[in-house]
Coordinates of C-alpha atoms in Angstrom, one line a residue:
X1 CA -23.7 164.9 199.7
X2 CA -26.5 163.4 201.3
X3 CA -27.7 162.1 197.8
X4 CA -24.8 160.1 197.5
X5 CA -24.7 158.6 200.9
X6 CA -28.3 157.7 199.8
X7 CA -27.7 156.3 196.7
X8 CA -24.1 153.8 198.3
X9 CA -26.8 152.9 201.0
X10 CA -29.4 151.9 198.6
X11 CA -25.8 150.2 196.6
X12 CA -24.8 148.3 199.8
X13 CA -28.1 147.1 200.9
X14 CA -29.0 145.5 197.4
X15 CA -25.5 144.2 197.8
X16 CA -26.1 142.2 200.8
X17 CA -29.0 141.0 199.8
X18 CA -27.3 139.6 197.0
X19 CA -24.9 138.4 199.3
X20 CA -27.2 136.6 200.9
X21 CA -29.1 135.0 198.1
X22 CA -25.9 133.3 197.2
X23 CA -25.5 132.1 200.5
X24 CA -28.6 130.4 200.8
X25 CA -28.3 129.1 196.9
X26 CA -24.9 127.9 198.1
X27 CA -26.9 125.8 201.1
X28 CA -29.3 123.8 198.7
X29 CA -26.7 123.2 196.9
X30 CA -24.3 121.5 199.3
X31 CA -27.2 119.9 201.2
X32 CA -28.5 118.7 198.1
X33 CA -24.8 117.2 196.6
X34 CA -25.2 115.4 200.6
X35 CA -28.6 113.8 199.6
X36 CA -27.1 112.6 196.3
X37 CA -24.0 110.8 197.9
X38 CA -25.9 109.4 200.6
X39 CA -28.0 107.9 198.4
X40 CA -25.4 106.9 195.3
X41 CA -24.1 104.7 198.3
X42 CA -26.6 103.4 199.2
X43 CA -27.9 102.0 196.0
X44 CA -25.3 99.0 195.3
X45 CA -26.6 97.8 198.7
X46 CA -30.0 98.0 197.5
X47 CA -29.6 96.6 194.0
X48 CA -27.7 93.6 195.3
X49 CA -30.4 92.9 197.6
X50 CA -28.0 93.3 200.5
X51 CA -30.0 92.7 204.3
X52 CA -27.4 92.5 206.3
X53 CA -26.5 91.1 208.7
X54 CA -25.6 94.8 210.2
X55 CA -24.0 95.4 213.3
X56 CA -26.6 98.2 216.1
X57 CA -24.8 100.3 218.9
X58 CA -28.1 99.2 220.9
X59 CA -31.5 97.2 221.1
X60 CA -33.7 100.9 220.6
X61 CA -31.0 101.6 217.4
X62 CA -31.7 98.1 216.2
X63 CA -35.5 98.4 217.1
X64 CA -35.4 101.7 214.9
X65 CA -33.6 99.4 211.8
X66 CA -36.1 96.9 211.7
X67 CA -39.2 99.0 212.7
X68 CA -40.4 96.4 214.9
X69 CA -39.7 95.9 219.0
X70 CA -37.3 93.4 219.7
X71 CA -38.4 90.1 221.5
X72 CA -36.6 90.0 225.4
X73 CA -36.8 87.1 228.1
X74 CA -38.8 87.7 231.5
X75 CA -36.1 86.1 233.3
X76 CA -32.7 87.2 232.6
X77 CA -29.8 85.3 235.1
X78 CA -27.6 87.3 236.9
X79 CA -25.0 85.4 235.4
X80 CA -25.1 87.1 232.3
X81 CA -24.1 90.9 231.4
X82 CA -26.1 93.5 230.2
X83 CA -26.5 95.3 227.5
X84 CA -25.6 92.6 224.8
X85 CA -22.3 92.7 224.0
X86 CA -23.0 92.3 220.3
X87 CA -26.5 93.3 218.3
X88 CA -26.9 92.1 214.8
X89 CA -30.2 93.2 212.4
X90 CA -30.9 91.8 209.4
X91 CA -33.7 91.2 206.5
X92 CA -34.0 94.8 206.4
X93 CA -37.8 96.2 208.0
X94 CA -39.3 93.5 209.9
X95 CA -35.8 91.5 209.9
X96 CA -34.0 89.1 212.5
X97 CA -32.5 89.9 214.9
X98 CA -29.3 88.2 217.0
X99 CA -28.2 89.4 220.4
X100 CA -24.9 87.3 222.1
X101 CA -24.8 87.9 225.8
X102 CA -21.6 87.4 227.2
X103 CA -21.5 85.7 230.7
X104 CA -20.0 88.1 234.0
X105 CA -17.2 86.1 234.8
X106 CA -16.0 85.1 231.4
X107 CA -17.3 81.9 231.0
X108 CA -20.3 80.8 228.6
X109 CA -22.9 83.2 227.5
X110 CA -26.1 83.0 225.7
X111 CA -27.5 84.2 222.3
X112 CA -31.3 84.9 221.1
X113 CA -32.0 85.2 217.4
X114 CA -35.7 86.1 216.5
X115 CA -37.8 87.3 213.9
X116 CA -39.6 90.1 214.6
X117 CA -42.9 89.5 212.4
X118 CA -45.1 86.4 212.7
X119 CA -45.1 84.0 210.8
X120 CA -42.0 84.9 208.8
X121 CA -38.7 82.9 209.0
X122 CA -35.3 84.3 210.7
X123 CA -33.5 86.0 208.0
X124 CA -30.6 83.1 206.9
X125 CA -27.6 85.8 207.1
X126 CA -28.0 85.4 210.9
X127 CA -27.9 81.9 210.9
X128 CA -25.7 80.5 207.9
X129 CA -22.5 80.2 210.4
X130 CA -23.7 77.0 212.1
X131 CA -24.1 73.6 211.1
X132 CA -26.7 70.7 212.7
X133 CA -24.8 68.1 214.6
X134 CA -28.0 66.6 215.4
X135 CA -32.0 67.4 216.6
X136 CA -34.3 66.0 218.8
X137 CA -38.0 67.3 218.9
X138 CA -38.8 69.1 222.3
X139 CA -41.3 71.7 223.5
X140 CA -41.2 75.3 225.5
X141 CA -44.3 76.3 227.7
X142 CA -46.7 73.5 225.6
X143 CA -45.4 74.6 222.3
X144 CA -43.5 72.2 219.7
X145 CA -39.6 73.3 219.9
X146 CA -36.2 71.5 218.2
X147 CA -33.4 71.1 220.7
X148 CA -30.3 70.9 218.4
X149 CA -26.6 70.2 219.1
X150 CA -24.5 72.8 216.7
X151 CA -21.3 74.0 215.6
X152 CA -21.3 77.6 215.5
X153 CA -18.3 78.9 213.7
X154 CA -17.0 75.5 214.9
X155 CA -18.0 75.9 218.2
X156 CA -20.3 73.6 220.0
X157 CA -23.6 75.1 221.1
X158 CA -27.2 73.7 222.3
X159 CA -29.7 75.3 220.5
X160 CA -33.2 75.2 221.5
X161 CA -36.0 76.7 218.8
X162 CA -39.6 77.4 218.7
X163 CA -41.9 80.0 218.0
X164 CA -43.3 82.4 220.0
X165 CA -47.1 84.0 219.3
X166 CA -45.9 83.4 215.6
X167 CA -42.7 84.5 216.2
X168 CA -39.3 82.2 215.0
X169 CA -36.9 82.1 218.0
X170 CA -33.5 80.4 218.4
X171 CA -31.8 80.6 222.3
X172 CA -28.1 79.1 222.2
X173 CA -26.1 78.6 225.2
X174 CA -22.9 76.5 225.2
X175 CA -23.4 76.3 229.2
X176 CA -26.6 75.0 231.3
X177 CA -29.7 73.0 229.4
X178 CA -32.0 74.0 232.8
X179 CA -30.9 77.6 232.6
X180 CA -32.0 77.5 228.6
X181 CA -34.9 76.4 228.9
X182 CA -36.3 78.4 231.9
X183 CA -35.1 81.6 229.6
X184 CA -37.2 80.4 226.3
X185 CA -39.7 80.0 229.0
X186 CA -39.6 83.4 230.6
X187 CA -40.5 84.2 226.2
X188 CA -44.0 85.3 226.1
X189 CA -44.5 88.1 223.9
X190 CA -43.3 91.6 222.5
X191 CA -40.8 93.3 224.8
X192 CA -42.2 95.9 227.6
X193 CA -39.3 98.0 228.0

């Protein structure tokens, strides 16, 4: 008897390690089929040249889709809520990027739309909603800067914008011209978060 408790023992064994190679073939397969579908979606985007804009959940996730730190003013008001109630990337790595900020008590808020690589213009999916009422040449800290009237999605706006160490910027406010300006001001360089 005890050579054929042997022998179903040595049956068993090789039968759970068969088990088991199945198991693990059955793994790279599914994770593979994942890989594949991720990617067969992926590719109309990227044939059609498709760079957004794309909504972020926050400034780190939208730091992470353009692989670049996100430009931020010194001096924030009070007025104005944090986190931004709406993040838009776009341009793909080394995009734009537009943040809206909406104001505490309801009334006007503030938007920021940047590049974030010198030298390289904001991507036009984040700014093909407005059109140029009129311009007047200006300047921020020194530097040459467009103040602009604009309809935004037929909304009237001010829109002040400059560049900053190379950098394109745009800062819109539909409320205080004073309170724009000392916030492009307040503009110096990369974020220090």
């Amino acid at each position: 008897m005890t050579e054929r408790t042997a022998m179903g023992a040595v049956r068993a064994s090789g039968a759970g390690a068969e088990i088991a190679r199945m198991l693990v073939t059955l793994a790279y397969v599914l994770a593979g089929t994942a890989v594949a579908i991720a990617g067969l979606g992926a590719l109309p985007r990227l044939l059609a040249g498709d760079t957004g804009p794309h909504r972020a959940a926050s400034i780190q996730e939208a730091e992470r889709r353009l692989g670049a730190r996100i430009l931020l003013p010194g001096y924030y008001p009070e007025r104005l809520a944090w986190p931004p109630t709406a993040i838009h990337v776009a341009g793909g790595r080394h995009g734009s990027v537009r943040l809206a900020f909406a104001a505490r008590d309801g009334g006007t808020g503030l938007e920021l739309v940047a590049a974030t690589d010198a030298g390289v213009d904001i991507a036009p999916a984040l700014l093909s909603d407005r059109t140029v009422l009129g311009a007047r040449p200006t300047a921020v800290g020194g530097h040459p800067a467009t103040l602009a009237s604009v309809l935004v999605e037929g909304v009237p706006w001010q829109e002040l914008s400059w560049s900053v160490n190379g950098r394109a910027v745009v800062l819109r406010t539909q409320g205080d011209l004073d309170e724009l300006v000392r916030i492009a001001r307040s503009l110096h360089g990369v974020s220090g978060r």
